[in-house]
Tab-separated table of C-alpha atoms in Angstrom:
chain	number	residue	atom	x	y	z
A	1	MET	CA	0.002	0.031	0.018
A	2	LYS	CA	2.857	2.382	0.557
A	3	ASP	CA	2.713	5.133	-2.020
A	4	ASP	CA	0.438	2.943	-3.984
A	5	PHE	CA	-1.496	5.687	-5.730
A	6	LYS	CA	-2.531	3.292	-8.352
A	7	ASN	CA	-4.752	1.640	-5.790
A	8	LEU	CA	-6.013	4.949	-4.438
A	9	ARG	CA	-6.956	5.981	-7.891
A	10	GLU	CA	-8.843	2.778	-8.146
A	11	ALA	CA	-10.794	3.945	-5.185
A	12	ASP	CA	-12.562	6.231	-7.624
A	13	GLN	CA	-13.539	3.406	-9.660
A	14	PHE	CA	-15.162	1.411	-6.997
A	15	MET	CA	-16.818	4.290	-5.191
A	16	GLY	CA	-19.984	3.234	-7.071
A	17	ASP	CA	-19.513	-0.398	-6.260
A	18	LEU	CA	-18.105	-0.974	-2.869
A	19	LYS	CA	-18.780	-4.671	-3.048
A	20	SER	CA	-16.757	-5.255	-6.143
A	21	TYR	CA	-13.816	-7.675	-6.008
A	22	LYS	CA	-11.381	-4.845	-6.561
A	23	ALA	CA	-12.867	-2.923	-3.705
A	24	GLU	CA	-12.730	-5.908	-1.395
A	25	GLN	CA	-9.133	-6.438	-2.270
A	26	PHE	CA	-8.304	-2.844	-1.717
A	27	PHE	CA	-9.878	-2.864	1.776
A	28	LYS	CA	-8.251	-6.082	2.763
A	29	SER	CA	-4.880	-4.811	1.748
A	30	LEU	CA	-5.547	-1.488	3.562
A	31	ALA	CA	-6.714	-3.296	6.662
A	32	ALA	CA	-3.899	-5.887	6.675
A	33	GLU	CA	-1.331	-3.074	6.496
A	34	TYR	CA	-3.034	-1.170	9.242
A	35	VAL	CA	-3.135	-4.064	11.771
A	36	ASP	CA	0.450	-5.090	10.929
A	37	GLU	CA	1.689	-1.668	11.553
A	38	LYS	CA	-0.431	-0.782	14.558
A	39	GLY	CA	-0.002	-4.217	16.008
A	40	ALA	CA	3.730	-3.808	15.872
A	41	VAL	CA	3.352	-0.476	17.672
A	42	TYR	CA	1.164	-2.081	20.338
A	43	GLN	CA	3.709	-4.865	20.910
A	44	GLN	CA	6.507	-2.327	21.312
A	45	GLU	CA	4.274	-0.419	23.678
A	46	ARG	CA	3.494	-3.524	25.562
A	47	GLU	CA	7.173	-4.257	26.086
A	48	LYS	CA	7.936	-0.797	27.223
A	49	LEU	CA	4.832	-0.406	29.332
A	50	GLU	CA	5.510	0.863	32.784
A	51	PRO	CA	3.881	-1.165	35.526
A	52	ALA	CA	0.167	-0.583	35.556
A	53	ASP	CA	-1.467	0.084	38.833
A	54	GLU	CA	-0.680	-3.194	40.621
A	55	ILE	CA	-3.730	-3.210	42.781
A	56	SER	CA	-6.012	-2.687	39.783
A	57	VAL	CA	-4.217	-5.388	37.961
A	58	LEU	CA	-4.693	-7.776	40.902
A	59	ARG	CA	-8.350	-6.928	40.964
A	60	LEU	CA	-8.509	-7.472	37.230
A	61	ASP	CA	-7.072	-10.944	37.688
A	62	ALA	CA	-9.805	-11.617	40.238
A	63	LYS	CA	-12.454	-10.217	38.002
A	64	MET	CA	-11.146	-12.322	35.126
A	65	GLN	CA	-11.200	-15.550	37.021
A	66	VAL	CA	-14.657	-14.982	38.298
A	67	ALA	CA	-15.894	-13.900	34.917
A	68	LEU	CA	-14.381	-17.010	33.340
A	69	LEU	CA	-15.850	-19.223	35.984
A	70	ARG	CA	-19.186	-17.619	35.446
A	71	GLU	CA	-18.899	-18.029	31.715
A	72	GLN	CA	-18.212	-21.711	32.146
A	73	THR	CA	-21.148	-21.988	34.535
A	74	VAL	CA	-23.334	-20.186	32.075
A	75	LYS	CA	-22.344	-22.727	29.376
A	76	THR	CA	-23.248	-25.468	31.784
A	77	SER	CA	-26.456	-23.964	32.679
A	78	ARG	CA	-27.296	-23.315	29.069
A	79	LYS	CA	-26.822	-26.923	28.241
A	80	ARG	CA	-28.845	-28.123	31.201
A	81	PHE	CA	-31.713	-25.722	30.677
A	82	ALA	CA	-31.747	-25.521	26.937
A	83	GLY	CA	-35.389	-26.483	26.922
A	84	PHE	CA	-36.385	-23.841	29.352
A	85	GLY	CA	-34.957	-20.928	27.497
A	86	THR	CA	-32.541	-18.262	28.631
A	87	PHE	CA	-34.640	-17.124	31.559
A	88	ALA	CA	-34.247	-20.375	33.422
A	89	ALA	CA	-30.590	-20.484	32.575
A	90	SER	CA	-30.162	-16.886	33.820
A	91	LEU	CA	-31.947	-17.787	36.996
A	92	VAL	CA	-29.485	-20.615	37.656
A	93	VAL	CA	-26.624	-18.320	36.917
A	94	VAL	CA	-28.001	-15.713	39.356
A	95	CYS	CA	-27.942	-18.538	41.945
A	96	PHE	CA	-24.341	-19.157	41.370
A	97	VAL	CA	-21.860	-18.181	43.921
A	98	ALA	CA	-18.557	-17.505	42.396
A	99	ALA	CA	-15.605	-18.080	44.574
A	100	PHE	CA	-14.455	-17.632	47.962
A	101	LEU	CA	-11.610	-18.532	49.982
A	102	LEU	CA	-10.520	-20.282	53.022
A	103	MET	CA	-6.890	-19.709	53.468
A	104	HIS	CA	-3.870	-19.022	55.395
A	105	GLY	CA	-2.042	-16.403	53.433
A	106	ASN	CA	-2.343	-16.342	49.743
A	107	PRO	CA	-4.616	-18.595	47.737
A	108	PHE	CA	-3.302	-17.838	44.239
A	109	ALA	CA	0.247	-18.525	44.943
A	110	ASN	CA	1.462	-17.116	41.574
A	111	ILE	CA	-1.110	-14.562	40.709
A	112	TYR	CA	-1.664	-13.007	44.076
A	113	SER	CA	1.687	-12.530	45.523
A	114	GLU	CA	0.545	-9.717	47.697
A	115	GLN	CA	-0.445	-10.353	51.258
A	116	ASN	CA	-4.093	-10.001	52.071
A	117	ALA	CA	-5.354	-10.574	48.596
A	118	GLU	CA	-8.736	-11.508	49.897
A	119	PRO	CA	-10.180	-8.074	49.562
A	120	ALA	CA	-9.182	-7.815	45.948
A	121	ILE	CA	-10.724	-11.162	45.189
A	122	VAL	CA	-13.841	-10.413	47.040
A	123	ALA	CA	-14.108	-7.078	45.378
A	124	GLY	CA	-13.754	-8.721	41.968
A	125	ALA	CA	-16.333	-11.305	42.782
A	126	ALA	CA	-18.718	-8.781	44.277
A	127	GLU	CA	-18.485	-6.471	41.288
A	128	ILE	CA	-18.946	-9.271	38.794
A	129	LEU	CA	-22.013	-10.537	40.662
A	130	GLU	CA	-23.158	-6.983	41.269
A	131	VAL	CA	-23.605	-7.593	44.939
A	132	ASP	CA	-22.317	-6.052	48.034
A	133	ALA	CA	-19.642	-8.041	49.701
A	134	TYR	CA	-18.991	-8.115	53.383
A	135	MET	CA	-15.928	-9.597	54.796
A	136	PHE	CA	-15.510	-10.840	58.296
A	137	GLY	CA	-12.476	-11.987	60.064
A	138	GLY	CA	-9.332	-10.716	61.481
A	139	GLY	CA	-6.096	-9.634	59.875
A	140	ILE	CA	-7.617	-7.711	57.067
A	141	GLU	CA	-5.295	-4.751	56.845
A	142	TRP	CA	-6.611	-3.000	53.929
A	143	ALA	CA	-9.770	-2.814	52.000
A	144	MET	CA	-10.769	-2.320	48.418
A	145	PRO	CA	-13.501	-0.193	47.000
A	146	ASN	CA	-16.916	-1.712	47.064
A	147	VAL	CA	-16.036	-3.984	49.858
A	148	ARG	CA	-17.367	-3.129	53.228
A	149	ILE	CA	-15.240	-4.474	55.936
A	150	MET	CA	-17.054	-5.588	59.046
A	151	GLU	CA	-14.190	-5.895	61.472
A	152	GLU	CA	-13.914	-6.599	65.101
A	153	ALA	CA	-13.305	-3.460	66.931
A	154	GLU	CA	-10.301	-4.863	68.782
A	155	VAL	CA	-8.544	-5.963	65.606
A	156	ALA	CA	-5.969	-3.534	64.450
A	157	TRP	CA	-6.297	-2.647	60.817
A	158	ASP	CA	-5.188	0.164	58.649
A	159	ALA	CA	-8.052	2.571	59.087
A	160	ASP	CA	-6.463	5.147	56.899
A	161	ALA	CA	-6.040	2.754	54.030
A	162	ALA	CA	-9.649	1.601	54.464
A	163	VAL	CA	-10.977	5.097	54.460
A	164	ALA	CA	-8.953	5.928	51.428
A	165	ALA	CA	-10.410	2.892	49.736
A	166	ASP	CA	-13.911	3.929	50.622
A	167	ALA	CA	-14.441	0.999	52.885
A	168	VAL	CA	-16.814	1.139	55.713
A	169	ALA	CA	-15.935	-0.054	59.125
A	170	VAL	CA	-18.549	-1.390	61.383
A	171	PRO	CA	-16.939	-0.863	64.809
A	172	ASP	CA	-19.280	-2.960	66.804
A	173	ALA	CA	-19.197	-5.938	64.615
A	174	PRO	CA	-19.304	-9.353	66.287
A	175	SER	CA	-16.640	-10.191	68.749
A	176	SER	CA	-15.674	-13.632	69.578
A	177	ALA	CA	-12.911	-15.790	70.981
A	178	PRO	CA	-9.574	-14.654	69.836
A	179	VAL	CA	-7.620	-17.031	67.724
A	180	ALA	CA	-4.042	-17.500	67.030
A	181	GLY	CA	-2.561	-14.817	64.881
A	182	GLY	CA	-4.918	-12.180	65.937
A	183	GLY	CA	-8.431	-11.470	64.845
A	184	ALA	CA	-11.557	-13.176	65.972
A	185	TRP	CA	-14.254	-15.263	64.527
A	186	VAL	CA	-17.897	-15.150	64.439
A	187	GLU	CA	-19.040	-17.997	66.692
A	188	ASP	CA	-22.641	-18.033	65.983
A	189	SER	CA	-23.418	-17.688	62.324
A	190	GLN	CA	-26.745	-16.053	63.032
A	191	ASP	CA	-24.916	-13.180	64.627
A	192	ILE	CA	-23.725	-12.164	61.198
A	193	TRP	CA	-27.125	-10.971	60.125
A	194	ARG	CA	-27.363	-8.560	63.042
A	195	TYR	CA	-24.607	-6.612	61.553
A	196	VAL	CA	-25.677	-6.329	57.944
A	197	PRO	CA	-26.596	-2.722	57.323
A	198	GLU	CA	-30.224	-2.059	56.680
A	199	GLU	CA	-29.397	-0.334	53.440
A	200	ALA	CA	-27.681	-3.411	52.077
A	201	ASP	CA	-28.975	-4.538	48.772
A	202	ASP	CA	-31.073	-7.663	48.365
A	203	CYS	CA	-28.004	-9.487	47.110
A	204	VAL	CA	-25.432	-10.014	49.749
A	205	VAL	CA	-22.435	-12.216	49.588
A	206	PHE	CA	-20.621	-13.049	52.684
A	207	VAL	CA	-17.078	-14.042	52.356
A	208	ILE	CA	-15.384	-15.327	55.427
A	209	PRO	CA	-11.728	-15.940	55.053
A	210	GLN	CA	-10.801	-18.633	57.406
A	211	ARG	CA	-7.292	-19.594	58.369
A	212	ALA	CA	-7.461	-23.285	58.020
A	213	GLY	CA	-6.462	-25.252	60.955
A	214	MET	CA	-6.090	-22.286	63.209
A	215	GLN	CA	-7.181	-22.692	66.808
A	216	VAL	CA	-10.765	-22.246	66.065
A	217	PRO	CA	-13.110	-22.979	69.040
A	218	GLU	CA	-14.663	-26.372	69.047
A	219	GLY	CA	-17.974	-26.187	67.297
A	220	TRP	CA	-17.063	-23.033	65.631
A	221	ASN	CA	-18.963	-22.399	62.494
A	222	SER	CA	-19.383	-19.638	60.099
A	223	GLU	CA	-21.764	-19.128	57.290
A	224	VAL	CA	-21.635	-17.929	53.778
A	225	ARG	CA	-25.085	-16.865	52.920
A	226	VAL	CA	-26.397	-15.562	49.666
A	227	THR	CA	-29.643	-14.048	49.147
A	228	MET	CA	-30.917	-13.336	45.624
A	229	ASP	CA	-34.135	-11.431	45.441
A	230	CYS	CA	-36.540	-13.270	47.591
A	231	ASN	CA	-34.986	-16.749	47.108
A	232	GLU	CA	-32.761	-17.498	49.830
A	233	ILE	CA	-29.939	-19.861	49.430
A	234	THR	CA	-27.602	-20.567	52.272
A	235	TYR	CA	-24.210	-21.947	51.928
A	236	ARG	CA	-22.803	-22.911	55.089
A	237	PHE	CA	-19.360	-23.767	56.173
A	238	ILE	CA	-18.749	-25.624	59.329
A	239	SER	CA	-15.355	-25.718	60.652
A	240	SER	CA	-14.309	-27.406	63.814
A	241	THR	CA	-11.005	-29.005	64.280
A	242	GLY	CA	-11.229	-30.254	60.852
A	243	SER	CA	-12.893	-28.669	57.972
A	244	ALA	CA	-16.347	-29.927	57.128
A	245	VAL	CA	-18.105	-28.518	54.300
A	246	SER	CA	-21.760	-28.728	53.651
A	247	MET	CA	-24.471	-26.773	52.020
A	248	TRP	CA	-27.955	-25.894	53.023
A	249	GLN	CA	-30.768	-24.630	51.070
A	250	GLY	CA	-33.195	-23.244	53.565
A	251	GLU	CA	-32.783	-26.263	55.768
A	252	PRO	CA	-30.123	-28.992	55.698
A	253	ILE	CA	-30.444	-31.145	52.716
A	254	HIS	CA	-27.015	-32.479	52.609
A	255	ASP	CA	-25.235	-34.295	55.395
A	256	PRO	CA	-21.575	-33.965	55.092
A	257	ALA	CA	-21.191	-37.393	56.635
A	258	GLN	CA	-23.213	-38.839	53.877
A	259	GLY	CA	-22.068	-36.543	51.097
A	260	ASP	CA	-20.879	-37.700	47.815
A	261	PHE	CA	-17.410	-36.528	47.921
A	262	ARG	CA	-14.903	-37.753	45.423
A	263	GLU	CA	-11.159	-37.582	45.515
A	264	LEU	CA	-9.295	-36.862	42.388
A	265	LEU	CA	-5.724	-36.328	41.480
A	266	ILE	CA	-5.208	-33.549	38.922
A	267	GLY	CA	-1.677	-33.109	38.148
A	268	GLU	CA	-0.002	-33.281	41.534
A	269	THR	CA	-2.890	-31.779	43.348
A	270	THR	CA	-5.526	-33.713	45.192
A	271	VAL	CA	-8.930	-32.312	44.532
A	272	TYR	CA	-12.149	-33.132	46.330
A	273	ILE	CA	-15.467	-32.579	44.780
A	274	GLY	CA	-18.734	-32.791	46.585
A	275	THR	CA	-22.185	-32.390	45.306
A	276	ASP	CA	-25.688	-32.817	46.630
A	277	GLY	CA	-27.023	-33.189	43.120
A	278	ALA	CA	-28.061	-29.577	42.817
A	279	TYR	CA	-25.049	-27.629	43.811
A	280	SER	CA	-21.454	-28.634	43.990
A	281	ILE	CA	-18.433	-27.714	45.800
A	282	LEU	CA	-14.973	-28.107	44.486
A	283	PHE	CA	-12.085	-27.722	46.856
A	284	TYR	CA	-8.434	-28.390	46.767
A	285	ASN	CA	-5.340	-27.532	48.563
A	286	MET	CA	-3.284	-24.929	46.818
A	287	ARG	CA	0.157	-26.390	47.273
A	288	SER	CA	-0.509	-30.084	47.088
A	289	ILE	CA	0.823	-30.575	50.584
A	290	GLN	CA	-2.315	-31.555	52.427
A	291	ARG	CA	-5.706	-32.905	51.839
A	292	ILE	CA	-8.886	-31.189	52.627
A	293	VAL	CA	-11.154	-32.792	55.134
A	294	SER	CA	-14.719	-33.709	55.273
A	295	SER	CA	-15.302	-34.408	58.905
A	296	GLY	CA	-17.679	-37.092	58.131
A	297	ARG	CA	-15.019	-39.050	56.372
A	298	SER	CA	-12.782	-41.005	58.648
A	299	ASP	CA	-10.562	-42.034	55.796
A	300	ILE	CA	-9.377	-38.595	55.017
A	301	PRO	CA	-6.760	-37.250	57.365
A	302	PRO	CA	-7.339	-34.003	59.211
A	303	VAL	CA	-6.351	-30.760	57.640
A	304	ASP	CA	-2.988	-29.534	58.414
A	305	SER	CA	-2.303	-26.109	59.779
A	306	GLU	CA	-0.211	-25.255	56.780
A	307	THR	CA	-2.858	-26.088	54.239
A	308	GLU	CA	-4.081	-23.390	52.018
A	309	VAL	CA	-7.577	-23.994	50.777
A	310	GLN	CA	-9.361	-22.887	47.724
A	311	VAL	CA	-13.058	-23.327	47.493
A	312	VAL	CA	-15.218	-22.884	44.537
A	313	LEU	CA	-18.995	-23.202	44.428
A	314	SER	CA	-20.732	-23.988	41.249
A	315	THR	CA	-24.183	-24.866	40.227
A	316	THR	CA	-23.020	-27.653	38.057
A	317	ALA	CA	-23.242	-31.169	39.501
A	318	ASP	CA	-21.568	-32.793	36.488
A	319	TYR	CA	-18.263	-34.277	37.561
A	320	ALA	CA	-16.690	-33.996	34.149
A	321	GLU	CA	-17.430	-30.290	34.114
A	322	LEU	CA	-16.299	-29.925	37.639
A	323	ILE	CA	-12.990	-31.535	36.747
A	324	GLU	CA	-12.606	-29.181	33.915
A	325	LEU	CA	-13.197	-26.293	36.328
A	326	ALA	CA	-10.682	-27.748	38.754
A	327	GLU	CA	-8.082	-28.001	36.037
A	328	PHE	CA	-8.726	-24.525	35.045
A	329	TRP	CA	-8.425	-23.175	38.544
A	330	LEU	CA	-5.342	-25.176	39.191
A	331	LYS	CA	-3.640	-23.645	36.198
A	332	HIS	CA	-3.995	-20.314	37.939
A	333	GLU	CA	-1.973	-21.311	41.008
B	1	MET	CA	-10.089	-21.322	22.137
B	2	GLU	CA	-7.641	-23.518	23.987
B	3	LYS	CA	-7.362	-22.547	27.623
B	4	ASN	CA	-3.639	-22.606	27.464
B	5	THR	CA	-3.714	-20.128	24.580
B	6	PHE	CA	-6.188	-18.016	26.490
B	7	ASP	CA	-4.117	-17.941	29.619
B	8	TYR	CA	-1.090	-17.037	27.585
B	9	LEU	CA	-2.968	-14.232	25.780
B	10	TYR	CA	-4.345	-12.922	29.027
B	11	GLU	CA	-0.995	-12.781	30.824
B	12	LYS	CA	0.746	-11.241	27.873
B	13	TYR	CA	-1.682	-8.554	26.956
B	14	LYS	CA	-3.645	-7.762	30.136
B	15	LYS	CA	-1.578	-4.747	31.109
B	16	LEU	CA	-1.553	-3.313	27.545
B	17	LEU	CA	-5.261	-3.728	27.398
B	18	TRP	CA	-5.778	-2.307	30.832
B	19	ARG	CA	-3.760	0.746	29.726
B	20	LYS	CA	-5.824	1.215	26.559
B	21	ALA	CA	-9.042	0.930	28.491
B	22	TYR	CA	-7.821	3.237	31.228
B	23	ASP	CA	-6.795	5.829	28.614
B	24	ILE	CA	-10.396	5.959	27.573
B	25	LEU	CA	-12.212	5.522	30.799
B	26	LYS	CA	-9.857	7.258	33.331
B	27	ASP	CA	-11.269	4.883	35.956
B	28	TYR	CA	-9.468	1.889	37.427
B	29	ALA	CA	-12.490	-0.212	38.074
B	30	LEU	CA	-14.125	0.493	34.776
B	31	ALA	CA	-10.837	-0.290	32.977
B	32	GLU	CA	-10.745	-3.662	34.782
B	33	ASP	CA	-14.322	-4.301	33.754
B	34	ALA	CA	-13.537	-3.373	30.147
B	35	VAL	CA	-10.507	-5.689	30.000
B	36	SER	CA	-12.221	-8.713	31.575
B	37	GLU	CA	-15.198	-8.186	29.311
B	38	ALA	CA	-13.064	-7.931	26.233
B	39	PHE	CA	-11.248	-11.125	27.079
B	40	ILE	CA	-14.489	-12.905	27.792
B	41	ARG	CA	-15.770	-11.891	24.368
B	42	VAL	CA	-12.603	-13.136	22.807
B	43	TYR	CA	-12.822	-16.330	24.773
B	44	LYS	CA	-16.387	-16.875	23.781
B	45	HIS	CA	-16.367	-15.923	20.177
B	46	PHE	CA	-12.939	-16.125	18.696
B	47	ASP	CA	-11.173	-19.398	18.174
B	48	LYS	CA	-9.117	-18.424	15.157
B	49	LEU	CA	-6.124	-16.816	16.768
B	50	GLU	CA	-3.249	-18.443	14.972
B	51	ASP	CA	-0.267	-16.727	16.563
B	52	PRO	CA	-0.845	-15.122	20.014
B	53	ASP	CA	2.418	-13.236	19.542
B	54	SER	CA	1.692	-11.658	16.227
B	55	SER	CA	1.078	-8.016	15.614
B	56	ARG	CA	-2.301	-8.853	14.258
B	57	THR	CA	-3.393	-10.469	17.533
B	58	ALA	CA	-2.283	-7.376	19.469
B	59	ALA	CA	-4.252	-5.217	17.068
B	60	PHE	CA	-7.288	-7.512	17.416
B	61	LEU	CA	-7.274	-7.376	21.191
B	62	VAL	CA	-6.812	-3.647	21.301
B	63	THR	CA	-9.695	-3.226	18.852
B	64	VAL	CA	-11.915	-5.310	21.069
B	65	VAL	CA	-11.052	-3.652	24.333
B	66	LYS	CA	-11.323	-0.202	22.938
B	67	ASN	CA	-14.761	-0.984	21.703
B	68	VAL	CA	-15.811	-2.292	25.042
B	69	ALA	CA	-14.304	0.643	26.851
B	70	ILE	CA	-15.988	3.103	24.595
B	71	ASN	CA	-19.306	1.427	25.189
B	72	LEU	CA	-18.755	1.574	28.923
B	73	TYR	CA	-17.790	5.236	28.614
B	74	HIS	CA	-20.942	6.057	26.652
B	75	LYS	CA	-23.037	4.042	29.068
B	76	ARG	CA	-21.607	5.812	32.104
B	77	ASN	CA	-21.696	9.259	30.695
B	78	LYS	CA	-24.666	8.929	28.420
B	79	VAL	CA	-22.981	10.902	25.719
B	80	LEU	CA	-22.755	10.559	21.980
B	81	PRO	CA	-19.812	8.690	20.417
B	82	THR	CA	-16.473	10.467	20.617
B	83	ASN	CA	-13.299	9.861	18.910
B	84	PHE	CA	-11.111	8.342	21.680
B	85	ASP	CA	-7.825	8.460	19.784
B	86	GLU	CA	-7.588	11.982	21.285
B	87	PHE	CA	-7.936	10.530	24.779
B	88	GLU	CA	-5.378	7.886	24.138
B	89	GLN	CA	-2.811	10.374	22.905
B	90	ALA	CA	-3.484	12.756	25.724
B	91	SER	CA	-2.279	10.337	28.400
B	92	ASP	CA	1.353	10.348	27.280
B	93	PHE	CA	1.551	12.974	24.642
B	94	ASN	CA	4.885	13.642	23.192
B	95	LEU	CA	4.937	16.212	20.330
B	96	GLU	CA	8.164	15.168	18.703
B	97	GLU	CA	7.218	11.550	18.747
B	98	THR	CA	3.779	12.191	17.592
B	99	VAL	CA	4.920	14.236	14.639
B	100	ALA	CA	7.572	11.651	13.747
B	101	GLU	CA	5.060	8.909	14.011
B	102	ARG	CA	2.587	10.813	11.881
B	103	ASP	CA	5.218	11.364	9.214
B	104	GLU	CA	6.157	7.710	9.294
B	105	ALA	CA	2.703	6.292	9.456
B	106	SER	CA	1.636	4.509	6.398
B	107	ARG	CA	-1.183	5.710	4.245
B	108	ALA	CA	-3.310	2.850	5.526
B	109	VAL	CA	-2.914	3.977	9.095
B	110	ARG	CA	-3.609	7.618	8.243
B	111	LEU	CA	-6.698	6.652	6.356
B	112	ILE	CA	-8.164	4.184	8.772
B	113	ASP	CA	-7.386	6.319	11.786
B	114	LYS	CA	-9.714	8.891	10.279
B	115	LEU	CA	-12.612	6.529	10.778
B	116	SER	CA	-14.644	6.805	13.910
B	117	ASP	CA	-13.874	4.177	16.495
B	118	GLU	CA	-17.125	2.264	15.827
B	119	LEU	CA	-16.589	2.148	12.035
B	120	ARG	CA	-12.847	1.297	12.436
B	121	ALA	CA	-13.612	-1.695	14.701
B	122	VAL	CA	-16.086	-3.265	12.338
B	123	PHE	CA	-13.860	-2.561	9.324
B	124	LEU	CA	-10.815	-4.205	10.927
B	125	LEU	CA	-12.672	-7.215	12.251
B	126	LYS	CA	-14.080	-7.733	8.792
B	127	PHE	CA	-11.106	-7.086	6.538
B	128	ALA	CA	-8.045	-7.684	8.667
B	129	HIS	CA	-9.409	-10.542	10.833
B	130	ASP	CA	-11.749	-12.021	8.355
B	131	LEU	CA	-14.649	-12.573	10.740
B	132	PRO	CA	-18.156	-13.228	9.565
B	133	HIS	CA	-20.727	-10.477	10.474
B	134	LYS	CA	-22.403	-12.627	13.090
B	135	GLU	CA	-19.186	-12.977	14.979
B	136	ILE	CA	-18.323	-9.312	14.659
B	137	GLY	CA	-21.750	-8.456	16.084
B	138	ASN	CA	-21.118	-10.829	18.966
B	139	ILE	CA	-17.788	-9.413	19.801
B	140	LEU	CA	-18.867	-5.768	19.520
B	141	GLY	CA	-22.239	-6.350	21.125
B	142	ILE	CA	-24.198	-5.037	18.120
B	143	SER	CA	-26.705	-6.713	15.743
B	144	GLU	CA	-25.652	-8.331	12.526
B	145	ASN	CA	-27.565	-5.634	10.614
B	146	ASN	CA	-25.716	-3.010	12.466
B	147	VAL	CA	-22.456	-4.613	11.448
B	148	THR	CA	-23.511	-4.440	7.810
B	149	VAL	CA	-24.533	-0.869	8.077
B	150	ARG	CA	-21.345	0.228	9.803
B	151	LEU	CA	-19.261	-1.778	7.323
B	152	HIS	CA	-20.973	0.013	4.436
B	153	ARG	CA	-20.347	3.323	6.005
B	154	ALA	CA	-16.731	2.527	6.781
B	155	LYS	CA	-16.066	1.496	3.147
B	156	LYS	CA	-17.802	4.469	1.794
B	157	LYS	CA	-15.924	6.812	4.125
B	158	LEU	CA	-12.529	5.151	3.285
B	159	ALA	CA	-13.133	5.477	-0.405
B	160	GLU	CA	-13.960	9.216	0.023
B	161	LEU	CA	-10.885	9.644	2.247
B	162	ALA	CA	-8.740	7.932	-0.289
B	163	LYS	CA	-9.784	10.393	-2.880
B	164	GLU	CA	-9.013	13.345	-0.600
B	165	VAL	CA	-5.634	11.978	0.403
B	166	ARG	CA	-4.691	11.593	-3.202
């Protein structure tokens, strides 16, 4: 195309027939040259690019993962509900809870190298799901926009950073028995609801980072509860000395002791998948060093204090799809 | 698209795309939204990427993210379409470099850059990336008819511009 006035003169000829073969060839040549040249500039720009805002990029990673997970869940839902149209599929997707974490430190070992990545992940999930997110637990030292931190009054946290990030502290949030490493846990899951601001949207996601294996009081339990419109779905985590995982919908429908949990080995990582036929839970340890425990299963050893746990909830109950999800998430370690 | 390819694409281009989106939106959170949405559209609709390292791939991804960012911008501000190349240049404007780049830019770049963002995106997806109208519509979030209309306008405008440049 460079200095190709011949072609440009031809433009005159095809002005009256933009669909002609010559016109198409002209446009193809023009477009090809454009993307080659611009693309090369973009590549150079990419190489020279100064670090973007790291927090924003972290949050982007979180959003991306949640978006991908949602996309995969959408596909699953579409397949399952093909006969019921998109409304039914959408409804299922709305009922999908993206991702939340139980961890000691950093769940995404490679992607989230910063400490306290939980708020970023929660913020990403909350934004994608268009819900308010409330975090409970100790040791949260900074907050991200759109995440309200409900923090125990006695737990030290960086108030300035939180204010700068437009986080809202709830000073008289629940107190409970202190645990190792600082912070405190909500002992009675019902307590949580007392601290949800009245102005909260209908959709609320609770994310409770738990430090696996810490000295949580016997019988401790916390709850991840999601309400969507008027349909309440409750996901409940019970953690005692081990980590039992179960799910409720209104009332218990799944007994962890009787649950259909399967153990899989993906790469070098042991993955456990549990489902009650309607919802599924996928969980695995991030560093392949320990197993995750269902307390109802005597054949699985207790969780180790060093274990880092990743939990993903999905509406799919198809093991093949869950395995695909697991593989996908594991790649992001 | 293969997940491996997608992961590679994402890691390689996420910051560039974030920058492009931020240049338009001037908002961290919206830029993140734009980039994740752009990648999801690529993930859903485009399985023909042959070489993730090529200039064409970079150009394709930038085209998509700019379109998403512009749509977000319009949605947020409820304003009529604007040419965002000005926004992009304003972020790190360098007169000497800009003049030099303008002088060195090929005729193709100078012509196509004169198209509005919405026409340019359709034109490039059609003629540079060889996508069918339906797929272009999916990626840009517009109807197939709208793709046809924009494409016609883009071609007409380019033909007129080519005459003027001559």
